[in-house]
PDB file of C-alpha atoms and ligand atoms in Angstrom:
ATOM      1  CA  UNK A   7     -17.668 -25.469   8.806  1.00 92.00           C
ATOM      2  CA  UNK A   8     -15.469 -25.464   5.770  1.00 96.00           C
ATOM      3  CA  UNK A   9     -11.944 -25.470   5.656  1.00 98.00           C
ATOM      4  CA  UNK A  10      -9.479 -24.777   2.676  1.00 98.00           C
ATOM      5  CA  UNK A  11      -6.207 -25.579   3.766  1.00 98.00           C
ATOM      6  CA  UNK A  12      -2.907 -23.903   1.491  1.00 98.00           C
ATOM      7  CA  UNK A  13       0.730 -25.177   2.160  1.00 97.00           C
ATOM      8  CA  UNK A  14       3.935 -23.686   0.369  1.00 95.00           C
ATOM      9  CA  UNK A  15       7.426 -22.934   0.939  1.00 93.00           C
ATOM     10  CA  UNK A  16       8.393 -19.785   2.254  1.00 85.00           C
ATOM     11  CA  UNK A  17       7.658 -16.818   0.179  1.00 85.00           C
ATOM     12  CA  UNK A  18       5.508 -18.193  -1.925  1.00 90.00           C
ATOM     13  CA  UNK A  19       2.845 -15.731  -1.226  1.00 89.00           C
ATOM     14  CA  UNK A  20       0.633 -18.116   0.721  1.00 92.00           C
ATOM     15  CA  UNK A  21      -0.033 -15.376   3.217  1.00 91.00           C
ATOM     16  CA  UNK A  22      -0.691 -12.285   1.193  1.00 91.00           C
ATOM     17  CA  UNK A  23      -3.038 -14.429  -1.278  1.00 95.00           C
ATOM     18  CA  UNK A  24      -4.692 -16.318   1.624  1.00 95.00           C
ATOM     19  CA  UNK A  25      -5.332 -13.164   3.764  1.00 93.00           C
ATOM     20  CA  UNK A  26      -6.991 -11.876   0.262  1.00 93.00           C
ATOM     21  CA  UNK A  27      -9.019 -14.679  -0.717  1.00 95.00           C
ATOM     22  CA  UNK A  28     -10.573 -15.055   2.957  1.00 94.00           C
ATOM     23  CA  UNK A  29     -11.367 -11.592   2.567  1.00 93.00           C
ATOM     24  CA  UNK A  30     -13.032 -11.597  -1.000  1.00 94.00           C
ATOM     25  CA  UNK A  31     -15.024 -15.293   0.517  1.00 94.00           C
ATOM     26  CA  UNK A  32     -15.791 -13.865   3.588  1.00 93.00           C
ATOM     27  CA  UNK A  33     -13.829 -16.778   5.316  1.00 94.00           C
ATOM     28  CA  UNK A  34     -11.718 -16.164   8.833  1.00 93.00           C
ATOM     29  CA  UNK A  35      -7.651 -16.503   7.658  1.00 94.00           C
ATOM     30  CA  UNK A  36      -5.422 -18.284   9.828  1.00 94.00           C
ATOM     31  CA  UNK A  37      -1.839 -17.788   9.629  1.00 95.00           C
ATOM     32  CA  UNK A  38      -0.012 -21.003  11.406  1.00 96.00           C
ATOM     33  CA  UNK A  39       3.257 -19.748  10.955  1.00 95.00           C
ATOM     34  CA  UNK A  40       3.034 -17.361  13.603  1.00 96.00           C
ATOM     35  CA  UNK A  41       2.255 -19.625  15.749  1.00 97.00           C
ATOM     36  CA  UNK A  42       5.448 -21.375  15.201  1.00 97.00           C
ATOM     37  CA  UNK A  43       7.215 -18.036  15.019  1.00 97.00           C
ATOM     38  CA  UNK A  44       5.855 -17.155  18.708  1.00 97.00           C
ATOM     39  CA  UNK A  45       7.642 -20.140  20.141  1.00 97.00           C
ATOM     40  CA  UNK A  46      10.512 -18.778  18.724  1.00 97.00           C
ATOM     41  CA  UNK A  47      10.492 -15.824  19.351  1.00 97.00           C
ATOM     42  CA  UNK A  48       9.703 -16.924  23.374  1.00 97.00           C
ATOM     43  CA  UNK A  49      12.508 -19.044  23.188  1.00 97.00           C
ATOM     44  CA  UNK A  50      14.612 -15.821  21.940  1.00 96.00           C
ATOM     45  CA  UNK A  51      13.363 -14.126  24.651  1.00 95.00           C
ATOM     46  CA  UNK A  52      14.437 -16.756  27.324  1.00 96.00           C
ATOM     47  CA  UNK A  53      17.885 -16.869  26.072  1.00 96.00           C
ATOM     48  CA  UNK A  54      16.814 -20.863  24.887  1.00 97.00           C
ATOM     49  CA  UNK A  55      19.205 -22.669  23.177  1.00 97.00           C
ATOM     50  CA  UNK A  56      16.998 -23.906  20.002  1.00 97.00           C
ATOM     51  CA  UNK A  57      19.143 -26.310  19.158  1.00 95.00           C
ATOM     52  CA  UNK A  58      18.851 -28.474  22.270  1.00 98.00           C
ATOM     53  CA  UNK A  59      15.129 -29.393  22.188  1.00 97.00           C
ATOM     54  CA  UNK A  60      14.903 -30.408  25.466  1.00 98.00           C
ATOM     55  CA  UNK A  61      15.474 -27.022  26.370  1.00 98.00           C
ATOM     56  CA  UNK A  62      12.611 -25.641  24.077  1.00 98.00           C
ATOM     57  CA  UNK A  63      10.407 -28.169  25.329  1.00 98.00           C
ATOM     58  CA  UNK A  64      11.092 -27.381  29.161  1.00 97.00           C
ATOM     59  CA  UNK A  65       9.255 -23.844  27.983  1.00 97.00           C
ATOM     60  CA  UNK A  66       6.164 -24.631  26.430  1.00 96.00           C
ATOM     61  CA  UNK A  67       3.842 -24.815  29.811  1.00 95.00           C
ATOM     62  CA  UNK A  68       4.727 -21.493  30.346  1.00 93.00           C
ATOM     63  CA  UNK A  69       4.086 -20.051  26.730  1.00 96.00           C
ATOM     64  CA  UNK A  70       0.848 -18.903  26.283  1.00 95.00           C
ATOM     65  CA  UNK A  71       0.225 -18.195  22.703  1.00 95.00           C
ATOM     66  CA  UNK A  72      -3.307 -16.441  21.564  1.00 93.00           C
ATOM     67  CA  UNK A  73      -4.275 -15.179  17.688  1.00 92.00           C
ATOM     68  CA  UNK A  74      -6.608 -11.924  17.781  1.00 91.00           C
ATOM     69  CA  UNK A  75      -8.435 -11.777  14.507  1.00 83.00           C
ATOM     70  CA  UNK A  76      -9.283  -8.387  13.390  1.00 77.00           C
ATOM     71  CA  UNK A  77      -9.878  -6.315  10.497  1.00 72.00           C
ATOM     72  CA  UNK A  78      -9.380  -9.671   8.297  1.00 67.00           C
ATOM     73  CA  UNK A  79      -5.737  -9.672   9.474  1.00 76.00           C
ATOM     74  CA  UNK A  80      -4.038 -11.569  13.063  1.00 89.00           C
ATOM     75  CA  UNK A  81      -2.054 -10.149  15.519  1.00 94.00           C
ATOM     76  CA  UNK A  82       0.082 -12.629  17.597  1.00 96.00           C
ATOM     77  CA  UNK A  83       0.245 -12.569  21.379  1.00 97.00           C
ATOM     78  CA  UNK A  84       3.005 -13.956  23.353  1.00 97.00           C
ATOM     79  CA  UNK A  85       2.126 -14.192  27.267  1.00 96.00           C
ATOM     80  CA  UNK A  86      -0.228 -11.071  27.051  1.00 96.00           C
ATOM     81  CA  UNK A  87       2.797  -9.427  25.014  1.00 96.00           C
ATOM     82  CA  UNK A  88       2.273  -8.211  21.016  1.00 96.00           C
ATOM     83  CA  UNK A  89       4.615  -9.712  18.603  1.00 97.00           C
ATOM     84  CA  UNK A  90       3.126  -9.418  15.726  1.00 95.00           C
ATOM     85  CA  UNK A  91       5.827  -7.209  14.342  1.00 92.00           C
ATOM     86  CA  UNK A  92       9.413  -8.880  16.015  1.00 94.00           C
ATOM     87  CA  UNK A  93       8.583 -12.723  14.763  1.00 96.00           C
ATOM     88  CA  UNK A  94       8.626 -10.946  11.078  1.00 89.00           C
ATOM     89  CA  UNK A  95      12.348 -10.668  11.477  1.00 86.00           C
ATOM     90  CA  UNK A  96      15.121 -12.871   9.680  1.00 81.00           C
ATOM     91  CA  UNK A  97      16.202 -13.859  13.273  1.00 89.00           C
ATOM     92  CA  UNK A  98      13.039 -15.036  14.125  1.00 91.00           C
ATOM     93  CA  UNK A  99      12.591 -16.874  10.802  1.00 87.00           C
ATOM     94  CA  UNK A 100      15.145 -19.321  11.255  1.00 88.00           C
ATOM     95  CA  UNK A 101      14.402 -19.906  14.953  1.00 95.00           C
ATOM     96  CA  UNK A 102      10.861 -20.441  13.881  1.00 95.00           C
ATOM     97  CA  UNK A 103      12.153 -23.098  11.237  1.00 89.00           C
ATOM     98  CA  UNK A 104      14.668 -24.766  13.634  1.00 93.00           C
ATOM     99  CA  UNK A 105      11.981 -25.132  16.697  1.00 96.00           C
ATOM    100  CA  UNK A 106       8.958 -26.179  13.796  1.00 94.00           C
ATOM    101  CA  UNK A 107      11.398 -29.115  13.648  1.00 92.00           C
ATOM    102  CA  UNK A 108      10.642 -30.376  17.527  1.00 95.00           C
ATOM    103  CA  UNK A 109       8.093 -32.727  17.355  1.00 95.00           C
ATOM    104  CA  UNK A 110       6.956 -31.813  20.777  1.00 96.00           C
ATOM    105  CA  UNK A 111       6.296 -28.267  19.447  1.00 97.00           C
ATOM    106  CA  UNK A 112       4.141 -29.588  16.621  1.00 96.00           C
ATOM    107  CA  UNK A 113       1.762 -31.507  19.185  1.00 95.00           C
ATOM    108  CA  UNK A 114       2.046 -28.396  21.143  1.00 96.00           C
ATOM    109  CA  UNK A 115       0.422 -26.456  18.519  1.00 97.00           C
ATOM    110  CA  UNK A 116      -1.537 -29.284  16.779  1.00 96.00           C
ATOM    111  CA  UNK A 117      -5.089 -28.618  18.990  1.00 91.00           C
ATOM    112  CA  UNK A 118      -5.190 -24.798  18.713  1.00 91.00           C
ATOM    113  CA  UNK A 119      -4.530 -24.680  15.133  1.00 95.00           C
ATOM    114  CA  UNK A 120      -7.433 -27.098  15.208  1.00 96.00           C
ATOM    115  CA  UNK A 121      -9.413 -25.497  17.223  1.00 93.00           C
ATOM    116  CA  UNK A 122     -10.071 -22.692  15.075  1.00 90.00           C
ATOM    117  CA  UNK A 123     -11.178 -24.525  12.279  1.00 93.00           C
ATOM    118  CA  UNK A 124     -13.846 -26.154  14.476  1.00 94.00           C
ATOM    119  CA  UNK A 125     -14.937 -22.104  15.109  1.00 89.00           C
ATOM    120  CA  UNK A 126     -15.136 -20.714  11.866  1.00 91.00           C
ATOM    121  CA  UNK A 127     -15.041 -20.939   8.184  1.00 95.00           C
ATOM    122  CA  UNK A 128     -11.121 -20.892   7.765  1.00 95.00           C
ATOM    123  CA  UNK A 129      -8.643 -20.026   5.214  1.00 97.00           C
ATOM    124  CA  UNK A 130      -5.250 -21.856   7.153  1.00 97.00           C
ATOM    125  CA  UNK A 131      -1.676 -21.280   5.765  1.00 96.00           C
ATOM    126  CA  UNK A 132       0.867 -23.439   6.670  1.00 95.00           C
ATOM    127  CA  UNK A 133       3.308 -26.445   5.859  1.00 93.00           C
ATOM    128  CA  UNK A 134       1.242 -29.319   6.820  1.00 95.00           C
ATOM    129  CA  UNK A 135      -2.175 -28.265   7.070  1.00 97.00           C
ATOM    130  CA  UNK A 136      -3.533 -30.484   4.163  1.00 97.00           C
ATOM    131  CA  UNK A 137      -1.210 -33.148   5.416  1.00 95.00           C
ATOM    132  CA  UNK A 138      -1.715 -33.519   9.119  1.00 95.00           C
ATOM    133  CA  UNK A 139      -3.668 -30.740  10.638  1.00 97.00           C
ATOM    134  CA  UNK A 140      -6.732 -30.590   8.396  1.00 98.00           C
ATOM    135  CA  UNK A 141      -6.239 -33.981   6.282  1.00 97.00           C
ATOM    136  CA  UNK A 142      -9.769 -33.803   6.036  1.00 97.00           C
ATOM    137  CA  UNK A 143      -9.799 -30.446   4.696  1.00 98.00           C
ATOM    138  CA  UNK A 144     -12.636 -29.293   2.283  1.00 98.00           C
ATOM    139  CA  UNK A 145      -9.838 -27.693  -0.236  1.00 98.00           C
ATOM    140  CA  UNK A 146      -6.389 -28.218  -0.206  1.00 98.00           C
ATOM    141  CA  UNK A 147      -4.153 -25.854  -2.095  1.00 98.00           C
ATOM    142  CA  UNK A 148       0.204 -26.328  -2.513  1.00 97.00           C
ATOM    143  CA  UNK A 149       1.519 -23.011  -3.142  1.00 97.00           C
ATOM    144  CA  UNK A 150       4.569 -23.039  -5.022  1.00 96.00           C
ATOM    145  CA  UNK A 151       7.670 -20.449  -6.654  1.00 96.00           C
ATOM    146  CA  UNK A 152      11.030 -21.211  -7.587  1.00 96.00           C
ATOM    147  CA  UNK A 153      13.485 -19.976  -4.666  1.00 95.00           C
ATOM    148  CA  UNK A 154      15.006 -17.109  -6.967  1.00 96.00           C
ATOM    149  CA  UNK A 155      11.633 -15.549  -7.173  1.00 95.00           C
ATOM    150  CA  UNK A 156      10.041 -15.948  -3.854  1.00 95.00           C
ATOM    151  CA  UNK A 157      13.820 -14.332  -2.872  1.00 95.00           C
ATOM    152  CA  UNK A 158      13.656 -11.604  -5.535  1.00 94.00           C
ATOM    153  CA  UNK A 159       9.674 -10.544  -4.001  1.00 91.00           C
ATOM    154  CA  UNK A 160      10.766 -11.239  -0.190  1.00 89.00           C
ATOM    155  CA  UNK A 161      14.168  -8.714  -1.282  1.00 92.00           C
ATOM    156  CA  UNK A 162      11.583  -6.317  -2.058  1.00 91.00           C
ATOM    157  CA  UNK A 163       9.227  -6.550   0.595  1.00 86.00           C
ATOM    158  CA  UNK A 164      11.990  -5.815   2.753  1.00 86.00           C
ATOM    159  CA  UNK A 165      13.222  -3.135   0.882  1.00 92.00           C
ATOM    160  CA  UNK A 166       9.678  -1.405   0.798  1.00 91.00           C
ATOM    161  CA  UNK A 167       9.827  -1.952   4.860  1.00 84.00           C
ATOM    162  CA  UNK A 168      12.858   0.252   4.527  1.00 90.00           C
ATOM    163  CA  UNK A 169      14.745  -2.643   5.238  1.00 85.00           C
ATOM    164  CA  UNK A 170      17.991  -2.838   3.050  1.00 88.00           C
ATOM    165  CA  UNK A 171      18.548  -7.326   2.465  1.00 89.00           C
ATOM    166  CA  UNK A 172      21.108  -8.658  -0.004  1.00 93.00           C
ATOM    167  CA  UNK A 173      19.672 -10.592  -2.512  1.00 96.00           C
ATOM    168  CA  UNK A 174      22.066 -13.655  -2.488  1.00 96.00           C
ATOM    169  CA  UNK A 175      21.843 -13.409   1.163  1.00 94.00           C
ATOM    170  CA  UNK A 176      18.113 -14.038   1.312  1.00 92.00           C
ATOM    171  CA  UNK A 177      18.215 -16.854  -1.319  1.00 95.00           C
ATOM    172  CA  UNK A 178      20.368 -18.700   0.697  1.00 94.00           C
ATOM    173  CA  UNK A 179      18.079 -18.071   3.559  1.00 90.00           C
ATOM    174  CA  UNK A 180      15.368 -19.348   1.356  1.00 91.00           C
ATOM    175  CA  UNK A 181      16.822 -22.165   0.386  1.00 93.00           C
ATOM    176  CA  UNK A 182      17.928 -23.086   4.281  1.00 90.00           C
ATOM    177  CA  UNK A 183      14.961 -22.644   5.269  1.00 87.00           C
ATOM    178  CA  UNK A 184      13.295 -24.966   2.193  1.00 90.00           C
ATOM    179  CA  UNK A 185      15.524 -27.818   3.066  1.00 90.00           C
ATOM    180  CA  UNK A 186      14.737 -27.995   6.935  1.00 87.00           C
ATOM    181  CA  UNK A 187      11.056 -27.519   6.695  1.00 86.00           C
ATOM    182  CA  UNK A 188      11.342 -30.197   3.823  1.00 89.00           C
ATOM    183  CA  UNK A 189      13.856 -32.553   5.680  1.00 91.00           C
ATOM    184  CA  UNK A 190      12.151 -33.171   9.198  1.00 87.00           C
ATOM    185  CA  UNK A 191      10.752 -36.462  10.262  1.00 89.00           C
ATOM    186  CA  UNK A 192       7.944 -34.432  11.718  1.00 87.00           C
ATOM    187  CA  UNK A 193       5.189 -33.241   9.193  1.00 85.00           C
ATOM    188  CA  UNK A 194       7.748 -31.932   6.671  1.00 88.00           C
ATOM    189  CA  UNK A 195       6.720 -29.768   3.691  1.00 90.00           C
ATOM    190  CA  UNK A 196       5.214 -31.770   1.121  1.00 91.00           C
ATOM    191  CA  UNK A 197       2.001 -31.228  -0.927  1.00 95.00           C
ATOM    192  CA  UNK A 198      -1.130 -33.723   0.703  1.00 96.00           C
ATOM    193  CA  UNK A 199      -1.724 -36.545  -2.408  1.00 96.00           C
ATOM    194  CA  UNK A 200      -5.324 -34.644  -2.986  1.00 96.00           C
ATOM    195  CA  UNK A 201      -3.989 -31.149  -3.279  1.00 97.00           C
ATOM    196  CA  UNK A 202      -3.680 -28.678  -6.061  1.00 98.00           C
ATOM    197  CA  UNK A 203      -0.836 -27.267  -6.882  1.00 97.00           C
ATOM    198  CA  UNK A 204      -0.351 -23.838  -8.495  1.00 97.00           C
ATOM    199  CA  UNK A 205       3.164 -22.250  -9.136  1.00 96.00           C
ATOM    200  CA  UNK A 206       3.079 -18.717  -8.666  1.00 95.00           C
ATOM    201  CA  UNK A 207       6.625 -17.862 -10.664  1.00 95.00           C
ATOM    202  CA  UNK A 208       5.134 -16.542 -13.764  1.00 94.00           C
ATOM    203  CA  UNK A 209       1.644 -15.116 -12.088  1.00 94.00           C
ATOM    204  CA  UNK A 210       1.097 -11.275 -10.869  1.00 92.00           C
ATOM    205  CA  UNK A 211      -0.343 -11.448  -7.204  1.00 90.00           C
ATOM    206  CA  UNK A 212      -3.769 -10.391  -8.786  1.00 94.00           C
ATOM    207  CA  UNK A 213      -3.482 -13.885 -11.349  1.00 96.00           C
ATOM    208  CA  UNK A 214      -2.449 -16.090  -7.966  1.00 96.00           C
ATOM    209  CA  UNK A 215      -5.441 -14.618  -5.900  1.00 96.00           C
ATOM    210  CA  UNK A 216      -7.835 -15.420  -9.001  1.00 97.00           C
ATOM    211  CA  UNK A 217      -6.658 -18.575  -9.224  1.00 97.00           C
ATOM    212  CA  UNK A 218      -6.807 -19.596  -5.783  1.00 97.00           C
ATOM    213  CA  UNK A 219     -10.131 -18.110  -5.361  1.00 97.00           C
ATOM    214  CA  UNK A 220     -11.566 -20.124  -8.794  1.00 97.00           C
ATOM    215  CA  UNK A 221     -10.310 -23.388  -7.185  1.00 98.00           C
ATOM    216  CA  UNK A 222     -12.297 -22.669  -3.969  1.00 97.00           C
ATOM    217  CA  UNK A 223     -14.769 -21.597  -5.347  1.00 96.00           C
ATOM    218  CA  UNK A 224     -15.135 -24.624  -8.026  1.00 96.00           C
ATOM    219  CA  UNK A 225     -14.844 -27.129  -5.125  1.00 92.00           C
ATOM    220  CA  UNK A 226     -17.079 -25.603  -2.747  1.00 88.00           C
TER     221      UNK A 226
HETATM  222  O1   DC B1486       5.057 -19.475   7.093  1.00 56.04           O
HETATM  223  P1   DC B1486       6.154 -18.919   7.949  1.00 56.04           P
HETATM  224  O2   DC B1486       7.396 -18.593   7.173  1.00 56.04           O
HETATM  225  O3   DC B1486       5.708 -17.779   8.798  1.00 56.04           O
HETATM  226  O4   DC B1486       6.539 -20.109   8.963  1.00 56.04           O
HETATM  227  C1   DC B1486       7.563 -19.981   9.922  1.00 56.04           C
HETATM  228  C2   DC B1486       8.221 -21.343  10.141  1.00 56.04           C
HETATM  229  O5   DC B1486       7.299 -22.244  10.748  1.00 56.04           O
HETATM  230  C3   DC B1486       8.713 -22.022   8.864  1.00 56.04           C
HETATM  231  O6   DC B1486      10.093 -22.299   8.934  1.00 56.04           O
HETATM  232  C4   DC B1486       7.963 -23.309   8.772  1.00 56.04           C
HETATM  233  C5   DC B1486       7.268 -23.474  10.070  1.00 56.04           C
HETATM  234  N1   DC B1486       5.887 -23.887   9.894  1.00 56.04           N
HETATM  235  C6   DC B1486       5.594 -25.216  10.004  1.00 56.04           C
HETATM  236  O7   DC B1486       6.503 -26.016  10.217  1.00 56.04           O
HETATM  237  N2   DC B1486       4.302 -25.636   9.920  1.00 56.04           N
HETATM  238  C7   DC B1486       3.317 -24.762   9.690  1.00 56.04           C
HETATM  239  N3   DC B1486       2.047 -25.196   9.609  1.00 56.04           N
HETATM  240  C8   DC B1486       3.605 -23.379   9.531  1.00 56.04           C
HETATM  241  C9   DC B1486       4.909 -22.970   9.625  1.00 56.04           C
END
């Protein structure tokens, strides 16, 4: 099985350009945030306290957490429930980031993310994929923007959604976000020693996808 692991801040277009490449190589994509984002969102749903991790822990035996992969893309199912769409929110962002912080949630997680890369060729987005899920990963990619960009593209995702976001508002959310997936003890964002990094601030979507795809391909 290969595996091509690609780690990156938020809004760096991981996703979107992972999803694609997978696609164009044929490769099953694996989205790990949403993983994350499910135990969030179940610990919305509960009324848990994410800031007490003792709480969030008491949870996880209950939280059942499965990935259908179709038409290239995943949907996300909580406890036989469909929330693909409600972990997208801001809400459920920052949840996601505060729980991703809980060690036990990252050991939780650690075997089913692996799992699927025993299954299939894979294409896995993530934080720490090249670092501590995959380390042995065939390809290892660090996806990279400055924060006013990846806010300035996530403004207008949101806006295309129909949703209306202030721009200074989501930088800051960025930029939150950046600092506590960068600041845990736990796996924190950091690029693996062997992996490539390629800043997408002054490349089109088409330029990152190319670019992502040559380095695959080169190393494969
Ligand atoms: O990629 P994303 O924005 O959907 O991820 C949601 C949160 O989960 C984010 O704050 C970081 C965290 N995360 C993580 O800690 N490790 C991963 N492999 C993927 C996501």
């Amino acid at each position: 099985m290969i595996s091509v692991a690609i780690d990156g801040p938020a809004g760096a277009g991981k996703s979107t350009v992972a999803k694609l490449a997978a696609n164009e190589l044929g490769f099953t994509y694996i989205d790990t945030g949403a993983l994350y984002r499910a135990i969030g969102q179940a610990c919305i749903d509960r009324g848990v306290d994410v800031t007490k991790p003792e709480d969030v822990l008491k949870i996880l035996p209950g939280t059942d957490i499965r990935l259908i992969l179709k038409d290239g893309g995943q949907r996300v199912i909580l406890n036989g429930r469909d929330v693909s769409d409600e972990i997208r929110t801001e809400r459920a962002s920052m949840t996601a980031s505060v729980v991703s912080a809980i060690p036990g949630v990252r050991s939780f997680l650690l075997d089913l993310q692996r799992s699927f890369a025993k299954s299939a060729d894979v294409i896995m987005d993530g934080r720490d994929i090249g670092t501590v899920v995959l380390p042995d990963a065939d390809v290892k990619i660090f996806l990279t923007a400055s924060s006013e960009s990846r806010a300035e593209r996530r403004t207008r995702q949101l806006a295309a959604k129909g949703i209306e976001a202030d721009y200074n508002e989501v930088l800051s959310d960025i930029i939150k976000r950046d600092y506590n997936d960068s600041h845990r003890d736990t796996a924190p964002l950091k690029p693996a020693e062997d992996s490539i990094i390629v800043d997408t601030t002054e490349l089109t979507l088409k330029q990152s996808i190319k670019r992502v795809i040559d380095i695959i391909r080169d190393k494969l």
